[in-house]
Coordinates of C-alpha atoms and ligand atoms in Angstrom, one line a residue:
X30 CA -72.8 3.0 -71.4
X31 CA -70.9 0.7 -73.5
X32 CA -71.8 -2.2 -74.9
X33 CA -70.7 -5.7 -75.6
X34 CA -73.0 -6.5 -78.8
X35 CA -70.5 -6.2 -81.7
X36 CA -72.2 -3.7 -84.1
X37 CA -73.0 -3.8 -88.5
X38 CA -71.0 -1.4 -90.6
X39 CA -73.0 -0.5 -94.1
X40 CA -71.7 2.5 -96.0
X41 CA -74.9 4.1 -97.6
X42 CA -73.9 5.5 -101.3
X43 CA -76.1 6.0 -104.7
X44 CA -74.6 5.9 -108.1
X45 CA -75.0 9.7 -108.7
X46 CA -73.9 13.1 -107.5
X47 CA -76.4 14.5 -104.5
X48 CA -77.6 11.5 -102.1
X49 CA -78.5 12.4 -98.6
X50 CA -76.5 15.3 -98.1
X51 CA -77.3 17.8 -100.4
X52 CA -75.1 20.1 -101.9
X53 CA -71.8 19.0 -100.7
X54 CA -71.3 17.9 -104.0
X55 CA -69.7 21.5 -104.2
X56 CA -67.2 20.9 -101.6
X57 CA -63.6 21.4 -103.3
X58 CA -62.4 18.5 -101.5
X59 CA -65.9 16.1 -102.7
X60 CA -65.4 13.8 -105.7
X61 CA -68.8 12.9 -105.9
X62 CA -68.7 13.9 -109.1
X63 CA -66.8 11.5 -110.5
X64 CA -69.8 8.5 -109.6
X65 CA -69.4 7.2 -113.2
X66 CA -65.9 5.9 -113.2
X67 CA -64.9 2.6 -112.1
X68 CA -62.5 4.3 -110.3
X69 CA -64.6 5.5 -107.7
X70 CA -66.1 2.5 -106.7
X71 CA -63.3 0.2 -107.0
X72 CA -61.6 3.0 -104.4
X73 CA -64.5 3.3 -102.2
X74 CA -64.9 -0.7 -101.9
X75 CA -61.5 -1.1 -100.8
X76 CA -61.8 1.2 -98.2
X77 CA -64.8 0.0 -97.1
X78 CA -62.8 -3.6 -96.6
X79 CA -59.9 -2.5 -95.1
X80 CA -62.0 -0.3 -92.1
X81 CA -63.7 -4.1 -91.6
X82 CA -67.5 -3.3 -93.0
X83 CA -70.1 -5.2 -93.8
X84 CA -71.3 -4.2 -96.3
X85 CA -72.2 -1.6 -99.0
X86 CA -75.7 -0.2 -99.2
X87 CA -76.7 1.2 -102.7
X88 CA -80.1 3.2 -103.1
X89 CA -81.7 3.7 -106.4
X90 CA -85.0 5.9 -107.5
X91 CA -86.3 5.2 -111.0
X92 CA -88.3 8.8 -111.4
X93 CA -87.5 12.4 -110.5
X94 CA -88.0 14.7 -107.7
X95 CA -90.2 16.7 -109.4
X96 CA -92.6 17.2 -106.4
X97 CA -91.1 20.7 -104.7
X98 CA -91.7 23.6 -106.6
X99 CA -93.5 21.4 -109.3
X100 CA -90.5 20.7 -111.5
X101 CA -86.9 19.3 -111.8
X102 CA -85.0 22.9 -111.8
X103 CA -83.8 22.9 -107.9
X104 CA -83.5 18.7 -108.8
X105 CA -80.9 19.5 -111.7
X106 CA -78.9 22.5 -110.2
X107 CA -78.0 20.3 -107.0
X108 CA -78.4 16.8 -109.0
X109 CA -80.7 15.6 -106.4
X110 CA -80.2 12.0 -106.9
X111 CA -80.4 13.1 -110.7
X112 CA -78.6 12.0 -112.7
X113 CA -78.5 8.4 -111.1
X114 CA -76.8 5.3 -113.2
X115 CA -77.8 1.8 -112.9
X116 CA -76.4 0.3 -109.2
X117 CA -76.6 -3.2 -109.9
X118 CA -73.6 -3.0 -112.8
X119 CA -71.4 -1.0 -109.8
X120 CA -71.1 -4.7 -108.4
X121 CA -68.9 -7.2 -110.3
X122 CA -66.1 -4.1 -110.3
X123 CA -66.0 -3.9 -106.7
X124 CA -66.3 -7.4 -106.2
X125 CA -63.1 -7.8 -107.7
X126 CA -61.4 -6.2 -105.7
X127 CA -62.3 -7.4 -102.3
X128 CA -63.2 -11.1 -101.1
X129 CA -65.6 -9.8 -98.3
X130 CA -67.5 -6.6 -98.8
X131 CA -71.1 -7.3 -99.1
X132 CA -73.9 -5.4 -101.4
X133 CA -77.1 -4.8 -100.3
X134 CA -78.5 -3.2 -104.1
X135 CA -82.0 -1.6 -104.3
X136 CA -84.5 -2.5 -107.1
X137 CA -87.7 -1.1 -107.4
X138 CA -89.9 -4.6 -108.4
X139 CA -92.5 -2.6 -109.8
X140 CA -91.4 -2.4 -112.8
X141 CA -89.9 -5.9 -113.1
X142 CA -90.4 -9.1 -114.5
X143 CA -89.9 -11.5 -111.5
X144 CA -88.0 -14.3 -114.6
X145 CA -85.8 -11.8 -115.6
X146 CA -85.5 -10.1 -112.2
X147 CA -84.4 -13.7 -110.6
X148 CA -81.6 -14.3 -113.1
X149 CA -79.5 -11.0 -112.2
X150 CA -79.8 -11.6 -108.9
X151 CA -78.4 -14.8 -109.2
X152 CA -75.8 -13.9 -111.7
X153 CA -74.6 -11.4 -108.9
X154 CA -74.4 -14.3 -106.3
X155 CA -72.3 -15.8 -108.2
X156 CA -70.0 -13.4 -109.2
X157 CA -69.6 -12.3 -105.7
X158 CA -69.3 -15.6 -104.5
X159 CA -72.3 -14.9 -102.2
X160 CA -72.0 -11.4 -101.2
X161 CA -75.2 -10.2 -103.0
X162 CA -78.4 -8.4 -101.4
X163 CA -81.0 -7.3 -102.2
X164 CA -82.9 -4.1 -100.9
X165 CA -86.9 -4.6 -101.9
X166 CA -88.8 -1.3 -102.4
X167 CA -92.4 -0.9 -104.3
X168 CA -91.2 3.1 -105.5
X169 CA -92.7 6.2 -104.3
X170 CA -93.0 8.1 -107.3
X171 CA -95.6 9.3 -109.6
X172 CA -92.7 10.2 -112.0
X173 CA -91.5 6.8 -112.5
X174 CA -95.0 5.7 -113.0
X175 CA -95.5 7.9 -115.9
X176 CA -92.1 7.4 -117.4
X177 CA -92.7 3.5 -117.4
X178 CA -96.0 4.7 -119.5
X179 CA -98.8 4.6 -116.7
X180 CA -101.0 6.8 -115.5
X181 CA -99.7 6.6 -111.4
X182 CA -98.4 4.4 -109.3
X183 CA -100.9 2.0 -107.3
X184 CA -101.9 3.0 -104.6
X185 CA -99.8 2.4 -100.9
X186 CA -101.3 -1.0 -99.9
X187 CA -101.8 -2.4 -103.4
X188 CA -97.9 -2.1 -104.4
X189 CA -97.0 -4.2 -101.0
X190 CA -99.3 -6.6 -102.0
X191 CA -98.1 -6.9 -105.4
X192 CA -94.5 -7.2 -103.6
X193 CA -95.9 -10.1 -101.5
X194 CA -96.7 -12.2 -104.9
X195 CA -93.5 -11.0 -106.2
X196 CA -91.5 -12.4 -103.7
X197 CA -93.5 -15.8 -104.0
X198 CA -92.7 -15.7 -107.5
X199 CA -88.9 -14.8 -107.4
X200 CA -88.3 -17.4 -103.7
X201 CA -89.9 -20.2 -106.6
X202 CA -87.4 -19.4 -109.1
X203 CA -84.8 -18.7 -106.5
X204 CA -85.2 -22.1 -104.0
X205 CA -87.4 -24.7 -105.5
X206 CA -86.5 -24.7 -109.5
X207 CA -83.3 -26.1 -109.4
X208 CA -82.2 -29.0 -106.5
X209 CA -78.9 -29.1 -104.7
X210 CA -77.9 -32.0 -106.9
X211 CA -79.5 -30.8 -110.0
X212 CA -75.6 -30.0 -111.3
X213 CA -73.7 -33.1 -111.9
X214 CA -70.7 -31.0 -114.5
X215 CA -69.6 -34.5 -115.3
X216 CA -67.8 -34.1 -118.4
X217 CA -67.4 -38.4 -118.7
X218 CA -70.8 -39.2 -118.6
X219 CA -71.9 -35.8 -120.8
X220 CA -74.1 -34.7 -118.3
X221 CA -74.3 -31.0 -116.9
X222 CA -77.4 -31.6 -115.5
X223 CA -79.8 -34.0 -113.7
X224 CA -83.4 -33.1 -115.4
X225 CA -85.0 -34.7 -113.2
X226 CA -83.9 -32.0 -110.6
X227 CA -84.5 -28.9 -112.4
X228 CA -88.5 -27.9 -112.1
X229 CA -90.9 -25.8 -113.8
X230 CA -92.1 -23.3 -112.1
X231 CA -95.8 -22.8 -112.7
X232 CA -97.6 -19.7 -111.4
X233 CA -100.9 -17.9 -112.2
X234 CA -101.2 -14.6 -109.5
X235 CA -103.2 -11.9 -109.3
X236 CA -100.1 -9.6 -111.0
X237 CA -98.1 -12.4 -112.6
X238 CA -97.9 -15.2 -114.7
X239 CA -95.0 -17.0 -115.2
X240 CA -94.7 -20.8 -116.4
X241 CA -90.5 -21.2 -116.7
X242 CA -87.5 -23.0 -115.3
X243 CA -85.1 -20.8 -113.3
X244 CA -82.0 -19.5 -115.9
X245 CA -79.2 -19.6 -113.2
X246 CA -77.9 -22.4 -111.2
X247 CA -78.3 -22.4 -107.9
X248 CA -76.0 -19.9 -106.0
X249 CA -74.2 -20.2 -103.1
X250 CA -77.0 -18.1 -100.9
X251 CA -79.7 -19.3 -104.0
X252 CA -81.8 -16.1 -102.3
X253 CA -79.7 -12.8 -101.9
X254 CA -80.1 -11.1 -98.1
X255 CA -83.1 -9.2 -98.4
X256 CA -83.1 -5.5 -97.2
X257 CA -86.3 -3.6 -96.6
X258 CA -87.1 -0.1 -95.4
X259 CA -91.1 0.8 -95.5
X260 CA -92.1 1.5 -91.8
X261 CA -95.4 2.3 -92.7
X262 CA -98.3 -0.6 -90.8
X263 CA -97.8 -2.6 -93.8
X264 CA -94.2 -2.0 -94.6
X265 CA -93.5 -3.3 -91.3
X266 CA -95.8 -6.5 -91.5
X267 CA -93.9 -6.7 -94.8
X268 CA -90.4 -6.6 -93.2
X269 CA -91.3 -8.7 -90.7
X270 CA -92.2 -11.6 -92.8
X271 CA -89.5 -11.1 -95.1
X272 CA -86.6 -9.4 -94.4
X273 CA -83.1 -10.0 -93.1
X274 CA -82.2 -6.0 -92.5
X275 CA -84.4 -3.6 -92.1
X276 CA -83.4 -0.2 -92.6
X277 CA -84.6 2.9 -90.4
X278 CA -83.9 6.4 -90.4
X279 CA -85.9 7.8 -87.4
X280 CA -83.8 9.5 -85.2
X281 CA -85.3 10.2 -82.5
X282 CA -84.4 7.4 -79.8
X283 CA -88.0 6.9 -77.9
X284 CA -89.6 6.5 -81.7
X285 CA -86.7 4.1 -82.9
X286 CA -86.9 2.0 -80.2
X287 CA -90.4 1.9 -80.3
X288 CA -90.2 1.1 -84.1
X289 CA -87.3 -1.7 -83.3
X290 CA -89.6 -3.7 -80.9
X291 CA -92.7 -3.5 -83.5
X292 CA -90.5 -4.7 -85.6
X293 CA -88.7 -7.7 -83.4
X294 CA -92.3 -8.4 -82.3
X295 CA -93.9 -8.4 -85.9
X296 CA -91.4 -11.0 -86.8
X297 CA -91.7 -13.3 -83.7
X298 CA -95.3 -12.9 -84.8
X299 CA -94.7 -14.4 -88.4
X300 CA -92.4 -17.2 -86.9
X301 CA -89.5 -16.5 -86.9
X302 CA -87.2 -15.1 -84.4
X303 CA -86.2 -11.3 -82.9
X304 CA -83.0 -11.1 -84.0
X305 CA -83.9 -13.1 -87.3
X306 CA -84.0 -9.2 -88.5
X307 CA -80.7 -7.0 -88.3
X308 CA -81.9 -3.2 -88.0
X309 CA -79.8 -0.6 -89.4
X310 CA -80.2 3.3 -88.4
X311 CA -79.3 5.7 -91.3
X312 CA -76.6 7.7 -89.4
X313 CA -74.3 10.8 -91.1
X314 CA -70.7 10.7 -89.2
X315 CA -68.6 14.2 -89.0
X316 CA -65.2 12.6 -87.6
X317 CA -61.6 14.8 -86.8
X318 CA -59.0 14.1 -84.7
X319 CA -60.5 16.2 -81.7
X320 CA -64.1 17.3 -80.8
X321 CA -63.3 20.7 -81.1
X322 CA -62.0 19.7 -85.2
X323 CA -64.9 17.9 -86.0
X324 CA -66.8 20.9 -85.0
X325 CA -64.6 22.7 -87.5
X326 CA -65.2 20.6 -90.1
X327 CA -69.0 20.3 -89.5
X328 CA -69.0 24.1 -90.3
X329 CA -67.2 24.0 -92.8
X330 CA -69.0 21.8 -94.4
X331 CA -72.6 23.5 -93.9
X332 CA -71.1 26.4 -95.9
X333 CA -71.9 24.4 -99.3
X334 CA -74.6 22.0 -98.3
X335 CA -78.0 23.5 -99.4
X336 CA -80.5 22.9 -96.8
X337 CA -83.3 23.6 -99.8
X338 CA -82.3 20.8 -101.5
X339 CA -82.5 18.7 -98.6
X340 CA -86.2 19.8 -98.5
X341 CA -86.8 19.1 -102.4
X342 CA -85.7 15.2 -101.5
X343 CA -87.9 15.1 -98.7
X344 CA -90.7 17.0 -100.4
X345 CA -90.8 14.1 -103.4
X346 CA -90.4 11.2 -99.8
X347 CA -93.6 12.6 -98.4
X348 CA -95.3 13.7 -101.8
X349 CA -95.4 18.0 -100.2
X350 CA -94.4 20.5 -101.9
X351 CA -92.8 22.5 -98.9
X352 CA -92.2 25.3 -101.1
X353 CA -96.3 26.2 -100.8
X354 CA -96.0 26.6 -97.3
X355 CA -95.0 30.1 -95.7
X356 CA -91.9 29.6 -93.8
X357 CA -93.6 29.1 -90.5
X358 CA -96.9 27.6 -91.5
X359 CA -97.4 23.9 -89.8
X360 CA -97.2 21.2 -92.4
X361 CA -100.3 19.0 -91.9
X362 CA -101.3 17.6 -94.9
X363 CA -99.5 14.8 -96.7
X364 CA -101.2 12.5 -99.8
X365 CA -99.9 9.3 -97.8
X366 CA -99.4 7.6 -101.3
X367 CA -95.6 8.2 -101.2
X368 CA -93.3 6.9 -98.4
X369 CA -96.2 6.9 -96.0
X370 CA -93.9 6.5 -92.7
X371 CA -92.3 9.5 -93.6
X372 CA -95.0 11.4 -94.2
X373 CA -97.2 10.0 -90.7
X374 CA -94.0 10.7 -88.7
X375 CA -94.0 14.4 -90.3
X376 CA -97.4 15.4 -89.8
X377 CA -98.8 13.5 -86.6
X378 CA -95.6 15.5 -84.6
X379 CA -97.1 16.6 -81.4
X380 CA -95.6 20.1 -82.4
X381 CA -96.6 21.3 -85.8
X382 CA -93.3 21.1 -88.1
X383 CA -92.9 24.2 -90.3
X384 CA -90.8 24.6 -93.6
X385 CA -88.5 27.0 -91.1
X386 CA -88.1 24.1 -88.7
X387 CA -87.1 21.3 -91.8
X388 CA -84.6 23.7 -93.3
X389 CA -82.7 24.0 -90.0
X390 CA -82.7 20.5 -89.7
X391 CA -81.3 20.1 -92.9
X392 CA -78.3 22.3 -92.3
X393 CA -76.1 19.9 -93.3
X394 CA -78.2 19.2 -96.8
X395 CA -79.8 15.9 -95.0
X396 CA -82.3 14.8 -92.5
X397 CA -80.0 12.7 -90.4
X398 CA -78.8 14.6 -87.3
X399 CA -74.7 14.3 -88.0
X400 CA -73.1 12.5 -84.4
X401 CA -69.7 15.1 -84.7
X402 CA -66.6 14.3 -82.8
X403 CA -63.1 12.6 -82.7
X404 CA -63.2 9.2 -83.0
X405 CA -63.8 8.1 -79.6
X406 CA -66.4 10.6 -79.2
X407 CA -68.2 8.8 -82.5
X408 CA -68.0 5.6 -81.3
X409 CA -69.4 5.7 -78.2
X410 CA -72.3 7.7 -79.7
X411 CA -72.4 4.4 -81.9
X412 CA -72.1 2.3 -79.1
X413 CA -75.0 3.9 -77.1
X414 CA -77.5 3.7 -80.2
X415 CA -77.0 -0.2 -80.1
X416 CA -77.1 -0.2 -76.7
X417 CA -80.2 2.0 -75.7
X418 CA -82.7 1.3 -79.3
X419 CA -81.4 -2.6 -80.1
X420 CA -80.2 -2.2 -83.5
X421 CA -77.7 -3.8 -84.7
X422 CA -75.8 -1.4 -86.9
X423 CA -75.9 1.9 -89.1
X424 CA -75.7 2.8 -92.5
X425 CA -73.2 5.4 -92.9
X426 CA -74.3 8.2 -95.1
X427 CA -71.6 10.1 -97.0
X428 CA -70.8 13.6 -97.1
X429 CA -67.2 14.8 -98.3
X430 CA -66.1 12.2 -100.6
X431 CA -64.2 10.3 -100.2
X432 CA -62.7 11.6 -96.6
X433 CA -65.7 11.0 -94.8
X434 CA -64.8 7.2 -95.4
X435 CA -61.3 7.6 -95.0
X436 CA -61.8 9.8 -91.4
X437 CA -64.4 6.6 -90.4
X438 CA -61.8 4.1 -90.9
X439 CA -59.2 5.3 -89.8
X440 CA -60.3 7.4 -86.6
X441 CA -63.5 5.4 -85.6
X442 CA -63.1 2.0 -86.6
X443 CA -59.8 1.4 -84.5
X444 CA -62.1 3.2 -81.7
X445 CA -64.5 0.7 -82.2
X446 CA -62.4 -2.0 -82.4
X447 CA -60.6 -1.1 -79.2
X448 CA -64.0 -1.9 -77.6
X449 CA -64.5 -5.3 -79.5
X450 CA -67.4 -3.6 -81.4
X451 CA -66.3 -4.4 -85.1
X452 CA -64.1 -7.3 -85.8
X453 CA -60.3 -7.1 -86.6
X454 CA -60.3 -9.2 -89.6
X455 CA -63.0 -10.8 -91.6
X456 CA -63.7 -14.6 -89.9
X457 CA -63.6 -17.4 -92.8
X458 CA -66.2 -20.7 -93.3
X459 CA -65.4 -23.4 -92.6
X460 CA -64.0 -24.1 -95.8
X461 CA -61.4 -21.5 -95.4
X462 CA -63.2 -19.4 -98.0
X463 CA -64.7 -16.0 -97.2
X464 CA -68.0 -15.8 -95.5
X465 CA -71.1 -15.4 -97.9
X466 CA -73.2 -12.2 -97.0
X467 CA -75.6 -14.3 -95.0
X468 CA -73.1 -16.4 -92.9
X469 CA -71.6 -13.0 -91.4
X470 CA -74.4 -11.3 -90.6
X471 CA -76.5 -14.6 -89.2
X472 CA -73.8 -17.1 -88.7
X473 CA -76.0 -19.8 -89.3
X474 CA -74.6 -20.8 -93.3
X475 CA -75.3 -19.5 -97.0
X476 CA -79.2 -19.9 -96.8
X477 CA -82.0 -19.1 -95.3
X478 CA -83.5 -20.5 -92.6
X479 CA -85.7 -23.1 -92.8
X480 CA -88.2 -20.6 -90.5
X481 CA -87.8 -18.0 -93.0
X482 CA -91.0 -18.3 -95.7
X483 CA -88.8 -18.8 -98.7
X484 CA -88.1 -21.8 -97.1
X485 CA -91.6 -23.2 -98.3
X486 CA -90.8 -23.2 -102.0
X487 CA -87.6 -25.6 -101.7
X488 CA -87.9 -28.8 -103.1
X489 CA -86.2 -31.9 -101.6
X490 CA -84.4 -35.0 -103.8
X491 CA -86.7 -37.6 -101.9
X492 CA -89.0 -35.7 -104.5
X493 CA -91.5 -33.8 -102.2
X494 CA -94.0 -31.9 -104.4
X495 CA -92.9 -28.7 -104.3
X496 CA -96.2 -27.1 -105.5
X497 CA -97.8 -28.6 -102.8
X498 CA -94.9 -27.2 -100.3
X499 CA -95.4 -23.7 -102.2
X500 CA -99.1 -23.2 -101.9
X501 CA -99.1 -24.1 -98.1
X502 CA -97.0 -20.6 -98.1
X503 CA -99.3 -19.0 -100.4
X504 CA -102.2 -20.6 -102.0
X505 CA -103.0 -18.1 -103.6
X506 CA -100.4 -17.7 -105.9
X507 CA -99.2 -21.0 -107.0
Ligands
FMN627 C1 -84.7 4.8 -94.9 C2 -85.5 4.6 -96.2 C3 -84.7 4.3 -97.3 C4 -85.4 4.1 -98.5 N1 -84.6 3.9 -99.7 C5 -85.3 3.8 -100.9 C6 -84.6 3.7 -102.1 O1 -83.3 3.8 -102.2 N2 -85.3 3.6 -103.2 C7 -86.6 3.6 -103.3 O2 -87.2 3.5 -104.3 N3 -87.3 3.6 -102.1 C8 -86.7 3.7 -100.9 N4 -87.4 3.8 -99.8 C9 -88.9 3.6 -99.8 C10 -89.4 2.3 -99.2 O3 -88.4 1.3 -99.3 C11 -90.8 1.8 -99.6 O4 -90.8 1.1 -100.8 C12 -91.9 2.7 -99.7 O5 -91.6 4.0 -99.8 C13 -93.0 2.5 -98.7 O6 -92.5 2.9 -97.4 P1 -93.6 3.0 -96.2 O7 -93.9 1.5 -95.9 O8 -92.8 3.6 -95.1 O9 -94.7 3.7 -96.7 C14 -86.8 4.0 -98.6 C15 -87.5 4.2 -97.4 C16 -86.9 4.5 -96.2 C17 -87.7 4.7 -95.0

């Protein structure tokens, strides 16, 4: 049945070769392999713009996937999300060359300083002239751990509630260390700005310490949208406390609706409202210009993906190394100290899964099931997922690079837009300017909600204490 809620558009990309879809890196046609020019970016973003999205999704892993076969051979052959460059610096180059794309960018805050963390953040708010997000994970991998010169990561609990003083740290630096009015830029009276109006922040936490003023000036959405995508018990409590858009990649439609209203409850819960969180399903789109072409091309395409390498990503998600099971042996045991969703949803299946059973679902190199059709075909599928699980949008993963983009924009966005799903053009403030990140997704201006916990840490000119305002949020840590 179709439906009148207009829908999200993310494209879901990674700054190296292999992402989701193994192995197509291989494809004659795929220029994935060219993820360190400019070039690639700059071409992908424009696309992106002109078939209406949203926004652009980035992932990022710092570590290896060293967990199937116990090494980094399989990982280097099919460059498994290895190499992988730096997202964030992707940003300001395709910034420039659109006015409305946004860039939701992961960073693992485990291994950053929440002062220095703060600052790029709000450099990229600036530069994009709000555009920026941010998506917050807590890592899954022992191999980062060691590389960063520990002995493991914490363990599953402890990292989110090191992230939950993080985000108390960096909503300080972000909202209440510099007012509204703090910057005068009055070149007569020789004053930049009011110091009166730029605070100190002054924190003593369990995992940080940090006694500084914020380095940036305030941005026009101060804090960037904030993506999340643990489902686990406490990634969800997490998400529902703080994020905008939650991302999800179950799918199966009973268990992603149940995970949607968990969510929408969890965040009505925390105070703040259902659809104060925009869910996005991780979706992998096979689009010709008839059914029976898109079938075609789906083949076609499973004749270089490598369904093995699919397995070595998910073996590092889940912390298994598949490769010591026999072929048909159940998997039933996971260490639950990597992406703890993914490894719950694996082994409490009410039939045992088997390495056999994972391969064939990665036959296209991925775990997402691929929705393959013409256009129309594609976006009713779309339009049926909104529909019948409440989300509000997908992220696209890639496969053939850069035609997979090119096929979506150009044989399912017009669908969609036929159906007043995706917007025509990009709507404008009401300045006339481009819409920040926030404003499109929320319509309700640059910033978050009052509702919204960051809120807590803001400090008003009538010169309310913001400590005081701080540690009603979190006492704790301020
Ligand atoms: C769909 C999805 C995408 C994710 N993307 C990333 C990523 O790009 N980088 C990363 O370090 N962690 C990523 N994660 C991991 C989580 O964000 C999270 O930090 C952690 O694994 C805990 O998840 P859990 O609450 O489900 O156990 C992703 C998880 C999911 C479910």
């Amino acid at each position: 049945m179709p439906t009148c809620k207009p829908l999200l558009l993310n494209a879901f990309n990674m700054n190296c070769v292999g992402h989701i879809n193994h192995g197509l890196w291989a494809h004659p046609r795929d220029r994935s392999i060219d993820y360190h020019s400019l070039d690639y970016w700059t071409g992908l973003a424009r696309t992106l713009e002109r078939g209406g999205f949203d926004g652009l999704f980035l992932a990022d892993i710092l570590g290896v996937y060293d967990v199937y076969q116990e090494g980094i051979e399989l990982t280097l052959a099919e460059s498994i999300q290895l190499p992988v460059n730096d997202p964030l610096l992707l940003v300001p180059a395709m910034a420039q060359v659109t006015e409305h794309l946004g860039f939701g960018v992961t960073v693992n805050l485990s291994y950053e300083t929440p002062y220095s963390f703060a600052r790029r953040f709000s450099t990229l708010d600036h530069l994009t002239r709000g555009r920026i997000g941010w998506n917050i994970v807590t890592g899954y991998l022992d191999s980062a751990a060691r590389a960063m010169g520990l002995d493991g990561q914490l363990e599953h609990d402890r990292r989110y509630e090191r992230a939950e003083e993080f985000m108390a740290v960096v909503y300080a630096l972000w909202e209440g260390s510099w007012e509204d009015s703090a910057v005068l830029r009055d070149k007569a009276g020789r004053r930049f700005a009011d110091g009166a109006k730029v605070h100190e922040i002054d924190h003593h936490g369990e995992f940080y310490r940090l006694r500084g003023y914020h380095l940036s000036e305030p941005s026009r959405q101060r804090t960037p949208v904030l993506y999340q995508a643990g489902s686990s018990g406490r990634g969800q409590a997490f998400a529902a406390r703080h994020a905008e858009c939650v991302f999800i990649s179950l799918q199966d439609r009973a268990k992603a609706r149940e995970l949607v209203r968990s969510l929408r409850r969890q965040a009505v819960e925390a105070g703040r409202r259902a659809d104060d969180l925009k869910i996005f399903l991780g979706a992998t789109a096979i689009v010709a210009d008839s059914d029976a072409e898109a079938r075609e091309r789906l083949a076609e395409y499973q004749r270089y993906a490598n369904p093995e390498a699919g397995l070595a990503h998910f073996a590092a998600s889940t912390g298994i190394d598949f490769s010591r099971f026999g072929l048909d042996e159940p998997i039933r045991r996971g260490n639950r100290n990597a992406i703890q969703s993914a490894v719950d949803n694996l082994t409490a299946a009410e039939r045992a899964v088997t390495p056999r059973a994972l391969l064939e679902q990665h036959a296209l190199g991925g775990r997402y099931t691929p929705l393959v059709g013409s256009g129309a075909t594609v976006a009713d599928e779309l339009a049926r997922w909104v529909e019948e699980v409440d989300i509000d949008g997908f992220n696209l993963a890639r496969t053939v690079v850069p035609e997979c983009f090119d096929a979506f924009v150009d044989l399912v966005v017009p669908e969609l837009r036929e159906r007043g799903l995706v917007k025509r053009d990009y709507p404008l403030d009401a300045q006339g300017r481009p819409q920040s990140l926030r404003q499109r997704l929320f319509g309700a201006g640059d910033r978050l909600p009052q509702r919204h916990p960051a809120a807590a840490y803001r400090r008003s000119s009538a010169g309310a204490s913001p400590s005081c305002s701080a540690a009603a949020a979190a006492p704790e840590t301020l």
